[in-house]
C-alpha cells in the first residue's frame, strides 16, 4: 500500500491500536493562532447564547458545535495539508467532514462521556474493512495525566460490542491509554475504537478542537451541515470535497492544490 503521509510503523500501529498519536503536529505558531482563535470563538458563541445543535450536547464542557462557522481559521485547520494526506492513508482518496467542535473542559469537572464507541457499524469497500469515521483531535494546551484525558482501549476497534468491558468510573477501564499529551499533538481514532473522556481532577483546562471525517458517501451529521455562506466561499476542490459538495467517489486532484 502506498502511504502519503504516514510511515509504515505509524500505519501498523493504527491498524493494531485503532488510534494514532502525532506529536508536534502543529507548530508553536499554529498552536498560538488556533488557541487564541478558540478563545475568541468561545466568547462569540457565549454572546450568541451558547447555542449547540441538539445532537451535540455534551455535559460539563463548553462545546462550540460547528466551530468552522465562527471563524475561517477553523476552516483552515479542517483542511490542514498534512492531516489531509494522513486521512488519505486512513480513509482513501475521497472523504467528507461530518462534524466539528471546539471543546473546553474546565478544571475539576466530571468526565463528559462514559466509555463508548462512536459507531458500532462496520464498513467494507471492495472486501476491505474501512473506518466508518476517523475523528481527529488537536490539543492546543498540554493535558496533564489527570486533566480529563481522552482515553482509548487499544485494539478495541476489532472487538465485538459484547466484548467491551463496563466500568463504574471511567478511570477504572483496564488497559486504557490516556492522551496526556503536549500542546500541538494531533490524535486520530477509528470510529469503532472504545474511548472515553476522563474526569478533570487537575487545575488546567483541556483545550481541543475536533474534526470528524468519513468516506464520501456518508452525510454530514444533523446540525453540522455547512452554511450556504461557507459553501459559496469554497473555491478549492479540497474544501468542496470536505464540505460534501463534490459527487466524486475518488478525487486525487483534490490533494494537488
Ligand atoms: O472529549 C473527549 O475526551 C471524548 C469525546 C468523545 O467521545 C468524542 O469526541 O467522540
Ligand atoms: Fe466519542
PDB file of C-alpha atoms and ligand atoms in Angstrom:
ATOM      1  CA  UNK A   1       0.000   0.000   0.000  1.00  0.00           C
ATOM      2  CA  UNK A   2       1.340   3.438  -0.944  1.00  0.00           C
ATOM      3  CA  UNK A   3       1.260   5.800   2.015  1.00  0.00           C
ATOM      4  CA  UNK A   4       1.020   9.575   1.534  1.00  0.00           C
ATOM      5  CA  UNK A   5       1.922  10.877   4.994  1.00  0.00           C
ATOM      6  CA  UNK A   6       2.299   8.047   7.469  1.00  0.00           C
ATOM      7  CA  UNK A   7       5.336   5.860   7.964  1.00  0.00           C
ATOM      8  CA  UNK A   8       4.852   2.080   7.785  1.00  0.00           C
ATOM      9  CA  UNK A   9       5.307   1.995  11.544  1.00  0.00           C
ATOM     10  CA  UNK A  10       2.567   4.569  12.102  1.00  0.00           C
ATOM     11  CA  UNK A  11       0.216   2.704   9.800  1.00  0.00           C
ATOM     12  CA  UNK A  12       0.865  -0.594  11.578  1.00  0.00           C
ATOM     13  CA  UNK A  13       0.245   0.983  14.979  1.00  0.00           C
ATOM     14  CA  UNK A  14      -3.000   2.483  13.646  1.00  0.00           C
ATOM     15  CA  UNK A  15      -4.097  -0.954  12.435  1.00  0.00           C
ATOM     16  CA  UNK A  16      -3.139  -2.575  15.727  1.00  0.00           C
ATOM     17  CA  UNK A  17      -4.467   0.054  18.165  1.00  0.00           C
ATOM     18  CA  UNK A  18      -7.261   1.874  16.342  1.00  0.00           C
ATOM     19  CA  UNK A  19      -5.733   5.256  17.119  1.00  0.00           C
ATOM     20  CA  UNK A  20      -2.657   7.260  16.267  1.00  0.00           C
ATOM     21  CA  UNK A  21      -0.841   9.926  18.285  1.00  0.00           C
ATOM     22  CA  UNK A  22       1.053  12.536  16.244  1.00  0.00           C
ATOM     23  CA  UNK A  23       3.256  14.672  18.481  1.00  0.00           C
ATOM     24  CA  UNK A  24       4.403  18.135  17.364  1.00  0.00           C
ATOM     25  CA  UNK A  25       1.814  18.057  14.620  1.00  0.00           C
ATOM     26  CA  UNK A  26       1.187  21.802  14.928  1.00  0.00           C
ATOM     27  CA  UNK A  27       3.990  24.369  15.082  1.00  0.00           C
ATOM     28  CA  UNK A  28       4.243  26.787  18.024  1.00  0.00           C
ATOM     29  CA  UNK A  29       2.869  29.499  15.717  1.00  0.00           C
ATOM     30  CA  UNK A  30      -0.123  27.362  14.728  1.00  0.00           C
ATOM     31  CA  UNK A  31      -0.850  26.424  18.349  1.00  0.00           C
ATOM     32  CA  UNK A  32      -0.946  30.108  19.333  1.00  0.00           C
ATOM     33  CA  UNK A  33      -3.082  31.081  16.347  1.00  0.00           C
ATOM     34  CA  UNK A  34      -5.693  28.377  16.887  1.00  0.00           C
ATOM     35  CA  UNK A  35      -5.646  28.655  20.671  1.00  0.00           C
ATOM     36  CA  UNK A  36      -6.281  32.415  20.538  1.00  0.00           C
ATOM     37  CA  UNK A  37      -8.910  31.705  17.881  1.00  0.00           C
ATOM     38  CA  UNK A  38     -10.621  29.210  20.166  1.00  0.00           C
ATOM     39  CA  UNK A  39     -10.919  31.828  22.923  1.00  0.00           C
ATOM     40  CA  UNK A  40     -12.422  34.380  20.523  1.00  0.00           C
ATOM     41  CA  UNK A  41     -14.887  31.824  19.171  1.00  0.00           C
ATOM     42  CA  UNK A  42     -15.999  30.696  22.630  1.00  0.00           C
ATOM     43  CA  UNK A  43     -16.590  34.357  23.550  1.00  0.00           C
ATOM     44  CA  UNK A  44     -18.660  34.874  20.397  1.00  0.00           C
ATOM     45  CA  UNK A  45     -20.538  31.612  20.999  1.00  0.00           C
ATOM     46  CA  UNK A  46     -21.462  32.785  24.522  1.00  0.00           C
ATOM     47  CA  UNK A  47     -22.551  36.197  23.230  1.00  0.00           C
ATOM     48  CA  UNK A  48     -24.834  34.402  20.768  1.00  0.00           C
ATOM     49  CA  UNK A  49     -26.450  32.414  23.584  1.00  0.00           C
ATOM     50  CA  UNK A  50     -24.217  29.293  23.756  1.00  0.00           C
ATOM     51  CA  UNK A  51     -26.248  27.611  21.050  1.00  0.00           C
ATOM     52  CA  UNK A  52     -25.482  23.982  20.198  1.00  0.00           C
ATOM     53  CA  UNK A  53     -27.073  21.530  17.839  1.00  0.00           C
ATOM     54  CA  UNK A  54     -29.444  19.251  19.770  1.00  0.00           C
ATOM     55  CA  UNK A  55     -27.242  16.397  18.527  1.00  0.00           C
ATOM     56  CA  UNK A  56     -24.156  17.876  20.102  1.00  0.00           C
ATOM     57  CA  UNK A  57     -24.891  18.256  23.769  1.00  0.00           C
ATOM     58  CA  UNK A  58     -22.054  17.107  25.980  1.00  0.00           C
ATOM     59  CA  UNK A  59     -22.307  17.842  29.712  1.00  0.00           C
ATOM     60  CA  UNK A  60     -19.597  19.526  31.830  1.00  0.00           C
ATOM     61  CA  UNK A  61     -17.881  21.268  28.902  1.00  0.00           C
ATOM     62  CA  UNK A  62     -18.163  24.325  26.686  1.00  0.00           C
ATOM     63  CA  UNK A  63     -18.831  22.759  23.304  1.00  0.00           C
ATOM     64  CA  UNK A  64     -18.986  25.007  20.257  1.00  0.00           C
ATOM     65  CA  UNK A  65     -20.563  22.787  17.643  1.00  0.00           C
ATOM     66  CA  UNK A  66     -19.826  23.706  14.009  1.00  0.00           C
ATOM     67  CA  UNK A  67     -16.847  25.827  15.006  1.00  0.00           C
ATOM     68  CA  UNK A  68     -15.974  26.303  11.310  1.00  0.00           C
ATOM     69  CA  UNK A  69     -18.985  28.638  11.026  1.00  0.00           C
ATOM     70  CA  UNK A  70     -17.486  31.072  13.566  1.00  0.00           C
ATOM     71  CA  UNK A  71     -14.041  31.782  12.159  1.00  0.00           C
ATOM     72  CA  UNK A  72     -12.272  30.866   8.897  1.00  0.00           C
ATOM     73  CA  UNK A  73      -9.266  29.887  10.997  1.00  0.00           C
ATOM     74  CA  UNK A  74     -11.098  26.660  11.772  1.00  0.00           C
ATOM     75  CA  UNK A  75     -11.957  26.068   8.129  1.00  0.00           C
ATOM     76  CA  UNK A  76      -8.223  26.284   7.508  1.00  0.00           C
ATOM     77  CA  UNK A  77      -7.498  23.801  10.301  1.00  0.00           C
ATOM     78  CA  UNK A  78     -10.172  21.448   8.898  1.00  0.00           C
ATOM     79  CA  UNK A  79      -8.038  21.101   5.769  1.00  0.00           C
ATOM     80  CA  UNK A  80      -4.562  21.017   7.331  1.00  0.00           C
ATOM     81  CA  UNK A  81      -2.478  19.671   4.395  1.00  0.00           C
ATOM     82  CA  UNK A  82      -0.529  17.048   6.354  1.00  0.00           C
ATOM     83  CA  UNK A  83      -3.700  15.819   8.048  1.00  0.00           C
ATOM     84  CA  UNK A  84      -5.414  15.547   4.656  1.00  0.00           C
ATOM     85  CA  UNK A  85      -2.601  13.276   3.470  1.00  0.00           C
ATOM     86  CA  UNK A  86      -2.837  11.312   6.704  1.00  0.00           C
ATOM     87  CA  UNK A  87      -6.584  10.847   6.236  1.00  0.00           C
ATOM     88  CA  UNK A  88      -5.966   9.730   2.687  1.00  0.00           C
ATOM     89  CA  UNK A  89      -3.894   6.913   4.194  1.00  0.00           C
ATOM     90  CA  UNK A  90      -6.644   6.065   6.682  1.00  0.00           C
ATOM     91  CA  UNK A  91      -9.818   6.652   4.624  1.00  0.00           C
ATOM     92  CA  UNK A  92      -8.824   6.636   0.941  1.00  0.00           C
ATOM     93  CA  UNK A  93      -8.957   9.267  -1.788  1.00  0.00           C
ATOM     94  CA  UNK A  94     -12.306  10.858  -1.027  1.00  0.00           C
ATOM     95  CA  UNK A  95     -13.782  11.827   2.329  1.00  0.00           C
ATOM     96  CA  UNK A  96     -16.015  14.419   3.905  1.00  0.00           C
ATOM     97  CA  UNK A  97     -16.015  16.247   7.204  1.00  0.00           C
ATOM     98  CA  UNK A  98     -19.132  15.184   9.119  1.00  0.00           C
ATOM     99  CA  UNK A  99     -18.873  17.178  12.355  1.00  0.00           C
ATOM    100  CA  UNK A 100     -16.569  19.656  14.062  1.00  0.00           C
ATOM    101  CA  UNK A 101     -16.382  21.126  17.551  1.00  0.00           C
ATOM    102  CA  UNK A 102     -14.356  23.379  19.779  1.00  0.00           C
ATOM    103  CA  UNK A 103     -14.220  21.857  23.266  1.00  0.00           C
ATOM    104  CA  UNK A 104     -13.114  23.399  26.538  1.00  0.00           C
ATOM    105  CA  UNK A 105     -13.077  21.166  29.573  1.00  0.00           C
ATOM    106  CA  UNK A 106     -12.535  23.179  32.726  1.00  0.00           C
ATOM    107  CA  UNK A 107     -10.671  22.177  35.921  1.00  0.00           C
ATOM    108  CA  UNK A 108     -12.426  19.943  38.443  1.00  0.00           C
ATOM    109  CA  UNK A 109     -15.131  18.819  36.016  1.00  0.00           C
ATOM    110  CA  UNK A 110     -16.586  15.330  35.814  1.00  0.00           C
ATOM    111  CA  UNK A 111     -15.985  13.307  32.664  1.00  0.00           C
ATOM    112  CA  UNK A 112     -18.227  14.478  29.809  1.00  0.00           C
ATOM    113  CA  UNK A 113     -18.671  10.979  28.368  1.00  0.00           C
ATOM    114  CA  UNK A 114     -18.541   7.393  29.547  1.00  0.00           C
ATOM    115  CA  UNK A 115     -16.839   4.578  27.607  1.00  0.00           C
ATOM    116  CA  UNK A 116     -18.351   4.148  24.150  1.00  0.00           C
ATOM    117  CA  UNK A 117     -17.539   3.669  20.505  1.00  0.00           C
ATOM    118  CA  UNK A 118     -18.759   6.384  18.150  1.00  0.00           C
ATOM    119  CA  UNK A 119     -20.206   3.758  15.818  1.00  0.00           C
ATOM    120  CA  UNK A 120     -20.959   0.060  16.050  1.00  0.00           C
ATOM    121  CA  UNK A 121     -21.206  -0.147  12.255  1.00  0.00           C
ATOM    122  CA  UNK A 122     -18.609  -1.974  10.204  1.00  0.00           C
ATOM    123  CA  UNK A 123     -17.991  -0.771   6.679  1.00  0.00           C
ATOM    124  CA  UNK A 124     -16.477  -2.836   3.864  1.00  0.00           C
ATOM    125  CA  UNK A 125     -15.455  -1.449   0.462  1.00  0.00           C
ATOM    126  CA  UNK A 126     -14.233  -3.971  -2.114  1.00  0.00           C
ATOM    127  CA  UNK A 127     -13.964  -6.536   0.673  1.00  0.00           C
ATOM    128  CA  UNK A 128     -11.698  -4.352   2.820  1.00  0.00           C
ATOM    129  CA  UNK A 129     -12.816  -3.000   6.174  1.00  0.00           C
ATOM    130  CA  UNK A 130     -12.520   0.785   6.239  1.00  0.00           C
ATOM    131  CA  UNK A 131     -13.338   3.105   9.140  1.00  0.00           C
ATOM    132  CA  UNK A 132     -16.908   4.348   9.271  1.00  0.00           C
ATOM    133  CA  UNK A 133     -15.285   7.546  10.505  1.00  0.00           C
ATOM    134  CA  UNK A 134     -11.961   8.886  11.693  1.00  0.00           C
ATOM    135  CA  UNK A 135     -12.053  11.530  14.401  1.00  0.00           C
ATOM    136  CA  UNK A 136      -9.169  13.963  14.783  1.00  0.00           C
ATOM    137  CA  UNK A 137      -8.398  15.859  17.990  1.00  0.00           C
ATOM    138  CA  UNK A 138      -5.981  18.795  18.048  1.00  0.00           C
ATOM    139  CA  UNK A 139      -4.810  19.588  21.582  1.00  0.00           C
ATOM    140  CA  UNK A 140      -3.949  23.277  21.959  1.00  0.00           C
ATOM    141  CA  UNK A 141      -2.597  23.120  25.528  1.00  0.00           C
ATOM    142  CA  UNK A 142      -0.721  20.437  27.466  1.00  0.00           C
ATOM    143  CA  UNK A 143      -3.055  17.846  29.009  1.00  0.00           C
ATOM    144  CA  UNK A 144      -1.899  16.538  32.415  1.00  0.00           C
ATOM    145  CA  UNK A 145      -2.362  12.878  33.362  1.00  0.00           C
ATOM    146  CA  UNK A 146      -5.428  13.736  35.489  1.00  0.00           C
ATOM    147  CA  UNK A 147      -6.583  16.556  33.200  1.00  0.00           C
ATOM    148  CA  UNK A 148      -9.695  14.928  31.718  1.00  0.00           C
ATOM    149  CA  UNK A 149      -7.780  12.943  29.112  1.00  0.00           C
ATOM    150  CA  UNK A 150      -9.326  11.471  26.016  1.00  0.00           C
ATOM    151  CA  UNK A 151      -8.555   7.763  26.561  1.00  0.00           C
ATOM    152  CA  UNK A 152      -8.631   4.624  24.448  1.00  0.00           C
ATOM    153  CA  UNK A 153      -8.799   0.883  24.835  1.00  0.00           C
ATOM    154  CA  UNK A 154      -6.118  -0.188  22.313  1.00  0.00           C
ATOM    155  CA  UNK A 155      -7.261  -2.752  19.758  1.00  0.00           C
ATOM    156  CA  UNK A 156     -10.926  -2.323  20.678  1.00  0.00           C
ATOM    157  CA  UNK A 157     -11.877  -1.337  17.104  1.00  0.00           C
ATOM    158  CA  UNK A 158     -11.607  -5.078  16.410  1.00  0.00           C
ATOM    159  CA  UNK A 159     -13.728  -6.186  19.386  1.00  0.00           C
ATOM    160  CA  UNK A 160     -17.405  -7.129  19.337  1.00  0.00           C
ATOM    161  CA  UNK A 161     -19.814  -4.968  21.347  1.00  0.00           C
ATOM    162  CA  UNK A 162     -20.307  -7.761  23.907  1.00  0.00           C
ATOM    163  CA  UNK A 163     -16.533  -7.973  24.494  1.00  0.00           C
ATOM    164  CA  UNK A 164     -16.203  -4.354  25.596  1.00  0.00           C
ATOM    165  CA  UNK A 165     -15.731  -4.043  29.394  1.00  0.00           C
ATOM    166  CA  UNK A 166     -18.126  -1.951  31.502  1.00  0.00           C
ATOM    167  CA  UNK A 167     -16.802   0.116  34.404  1.00  0.00           C
ATOM    168  CA  UNK A 168     -18.099   2.491  37.086  1.00  0.00           C
ATOM    169  CA  UNK A 169     -15.654   5.396  36.974  1.00  0.00           C
ATOM    170  CA  UNK A 170     -14.047   5.916  33.542  1.00  0.00           C
ATOM    171  CA  UNK A 171     -10.560   5.659  35.106  1.00  0.00           C
ATOM    172  CA  UNK A 172     -11.353   2.045  36.089  1.00  0.00           C
ATOM    173  CA  UNK A 173     -11.095   0.747  32.499  1.00  0.00           C
ATOM    174  CA  UNK A 174      -8.390  -1.944  32.456  1.00  0.00           C
ATOM    175  CA  UNK A 175      -5.611  -1.310  29.945  1.00  0.00           C
ATOM    176  CA  UNK A 176      -6.730   2.173  28.914  1.00  0.00           C
ATOM    177  CA  UNK A 177      -4.255   4.637  27.392  1.00  0.00           C
ATOM    178  CA  UNK A 178      -4.534   8.337  28.205  1.00  0.00           C
ATOM    179  CA  UNK A 179      -3.896  11.182  25.816  1.00  0.00           C
ATOM    180  CA  UNK A 180      -1.927  13.219  28.335  1.00  0.00           C
ATOM    181  CA  UNK A 181      -0.163  14.979  25.520  1.00  0.00           C
ATOM    182  CA  UNK A 182       1.717  18.177  24.795  1.00  0.00           C
ATOM    183  CA  UNK A 183       0.109  21.140  23.061  1.00  0.00           C
ATOM    184  CA  UNK A 184       0.306  20.692  19.292  1.00  0.00           C
ATOM    185  CA  UNK A 185      -0.351  16.956  19.381  1.00  0.00           C
ATOM    186  CA  UNK A 186      -2.934  15.586  16.968  1.00  0.00           C
ATOM    187  CA  UNK A 187      -4.710  12.312  17.718  1.00  0.00           C
ATOM    188  CA  UNK A 188      -6.770  10.353  15.182  1.00  0.00           C
ATOM    189  CA  UNK A 189      -9.031   7.446  16.080  1.00  0.00           C
ATOM    190  CA  UNK A 190     -11.180   4.874  14.305  1.00  0.00           C
ATOM    191  CA  UNK A 191     -14.951   5.277  14.808  1.00  0.00           C
ATOM    192  CA  UNK A 192     -15.133   1.801  16.356  1.00  0.00           C
ATOM    193  CA  UNK A 193     -12.378   2.364  18.920  1.00  0.00           C
ATOM    194  CA  UNK A 194     -13.697   2.251  22.503  1.00  0.00           C
ATOM    195  CA  UNK A 195     -12.928   5.614  24.144  1.00  0.00           C
ATOM    196  CA  UNK A 196     -13.930   7.990  26.898  1.00  0.00           C
ATOM    197  CA  UNK A 197     -13.157  11.353  28.382  1.00  0.00           C
ATOM    198  CA  UNK A 198     -11.863  11.035  31.965  1.00  0.00           C
ATOM    199  CA  UNK A 199     -12.563  13.293  34.946  1.00  0.00           C
ATOM    200  CA  UNK A 200     -10.569  16.513  35.024  1.00  0.00           C
ATOM    201  CA  UNK A 201      -9.059  16.474  38.536  1.00  0.00           C
ATOM    202  CA  UNK A 202      -6.364  18.996  37.532  1.00  0.00           C
ATOM    203  CA  UNK A 203      -6.180  22.775  37.639  1.00  0.00           C
ATOM    204  CA  UNK A 204      -5.776  23.016  33.844  1.00  0.00           C
ATOM    205  CA  UNK A 205      -8.404  23.472  31.146  1.00  0.00           C
ATOM    206  CA  UNK A 206      -8.281  20.857  28.405  1.00  0.00           C
ATOM    207  CA  UNK A 207      -8.378  22.773  25.138  1.00  0.00           C
ATOM    208  CA  UNK A 208      -9.200  20.884  21.977  1.00  0.00           C
ATOM    209  CA  UNK A 209     -10.640  21.231  18.502  1.00  0.00           C
ATOM    210  CA  UNK A 210     -12.226  18.160  16.922  1.00  0.00           C
ATOM    211  CA  UNK A 211     -12.989  17.207  13.328  1.00  0.00           C
ATOM    212  CA  UNK A 212     -14.721  14.021  12.263  1.00  0.00           C
ATOM    213  CA  UNK A 213     -14.103  12.692   8.739  1.00  0.00           C
ATOM    214  CA  UNK A 214     -15.841   9.873   6.902  1.00  0.00           C
ATOM    215  CA  UNK A 215     -15.928   8.191   3.490  1.00  0.00           C
ATOM    216  CA  UNK A 216     -17.584  10.495   0.969  1.00  0.00           C
ATOM    217  CA  UNK A 217     -20.831   8.532   0.789  1.00  0.00           C
ATOM    218  CA  UNK A 218     -21.667   9.424   4.392  1.00  0.00           C
ATOM    219  CA  UNK A 219     -23.635  12.576   5.138  1.00  0.00           C
ATOM    220  CA  UNK A 220     -22.768  15.399   7.486  1.00  0.00           C
ATOM    221  CA  UNK A 221     -24.323  14.898  10.925  1.00  0.00           C
ATOM    222  CA  UNK A 222     -27.524  16.893  11.533  1.00  0.00           C
ATOM    223  CA  UNK A 223     -26.718  20.325  12.903  1.00  0.00           C
ATOM    224  CA  UNK A 224     -23.318  20.417  11.204  1.00  0.00           C
ATOM    225  CA  UNK A 225     -24.405  20.990   7.591  1.00  0.00           C
ATOM    226  CA  UNK A 226     -22.142  23.729   6.166  1.00  0.00           C
ATOM    227  CA  UNK A 227     -23.929  27.045   5.713  1.00  0.00           C
ATOM    228  CA  UNK A 228     -24.574  28.455   2.257  1.00  0.00           C
ATOM    229  CA  UNK A 229     -22.126  31.253   3.042  1.00  0.00           C
ATOM    230  CA  UNK A 230     -19.357  28.748   3.723  1.00  0.00           C
ATOM    231  CA  UNK A 231     -20.184  26.738   0.622  1.00  0.00           C
ATOM    232  CA  UNK A 232     -20.205  29.879  -1.543  1.00  0.00           C
ATOM    233  CA  UNK A 233     -16.653  30.683  -0.428  1.00  0.00           C
ATOM    234  CA  UNK A 234     -15.350  27.149  -1.037  1.00  0.00           C
ATOM    235  CA  UNK A 235     -13.215  27.600  -4.150  1.00  0.00           C
ATOM    236  CA  UNK A 236     -10.772  24.674  -3.872  1.00  0.00           C
ATOM    237  CA  UNK A 237     -11.630  21.077  -4.662  1.00  0.00           C
ATOM    238  CA  UNK A 238     -10.337  20.028  -1.277  1.00  0.00           C
ATOM    239  CA  UNK A 239     -12.739  22.358   0.534  1.00  0.00           C
ATOM    240  CA  UNK A 240     -15.632  21.393  -1.726  1.00  0.00           C
ATOM    241  CA  UNK A 241     -14.897  17.731  -1.087  1.00  0.00           C
ATOM    242  CA  UNK A 242     -14.726  18.194   2.687  1.00  0.00           C
ATOM    243  CA  UNK A 243     -17.977  20.176   2.755  1.00  0.00           C
ATOM    244  CA  UNK A 244     -19.733  17.400   0.827  1.00  0.00           C
ATOM    245  CA  UNK A 245     -20.184  19.460  -2.343  1.00  0.00           C
ATOM    246  CA  UNK A 246     -18.482  17.069  -4.795  1.00  0.00           C
ATOM    247  CA  UNK A 247     -20.068  13.991  -6.304  1.00  0.00           C
ATOM    248  CA  UNK A 248     -16.854  12.042  -6.968  1.00  0.00           C
ATOM    249  CA  UNK A 249     -16.061   8.718  -5.375  1.00  0.00           C
ATOM    250  CA  UNK A 250     -12.379   9.462  -5.663  1.00  0.00           C
ATOM    251  CA  UNK A 251     -10.574  12.707  -6.356  1.00  0.00           C
ATOM    252  CA  UNK A 252      -6.782  12.558  -6.087  1.00  0.00           C
ATOM    253  CA  UNK A 253      -6.716  16.026  -7.702  1.00  0.00           C
ATOM    254  CA  UNK A 254      -8.129  17.482  -4.513  1.00  0.00           C
ATOM    255  CA  UNK A 255      -4.756  16.783  -2.921  1.00  0.00           C
ATOM    256  CA  UNK A 256      -2.736  18.613  -5.545  1.00  0.00           C
ATOM    257  CA  UNK A 257      -3.773  22.207  -4.834  1.00  0.00           C
TER     258      UNK A 257
HETATM  259  O1  LIG B   1     -13.555  14.727  24.524  1.00  0.00           O
HETATM  260  C1  LIG B   1     -13.308  13.545  24.780  1.00  0.00           C
HETATM  261  O2  LIG B   1     -12.353  13.217  25.510  1.00  0.00           O
HETATM  262  C2  LIG B   1     -14.162  12.456  24.218  1.00  0.00           C
HETATM  263  C3  LIG B   1     -15.289  12.979  23.414  1.00  0.00           C
HETATM  264  C4  LIG B   1     -15.851  11.927  22.512  1.00  0.00           C
HETATM  265  O3  LIG B   1     -16.297  10.900  22.919  1.00  0.00           O
HETATM  266  C5  LIG B   1     -15.833  12.159  21.078  1.00  0.00           C
HETATM  267  O4  LIG B   1     -15.456  13.240  20.619  1.00  0.00           O
HETATM  268  O5  LIG B   1     -16.200  11.214  20.326  1.00  0.00           O
HETATM  269 FE1  LIG B   2     -16.927   9.625  21.243  1.00  0.00          FE
END
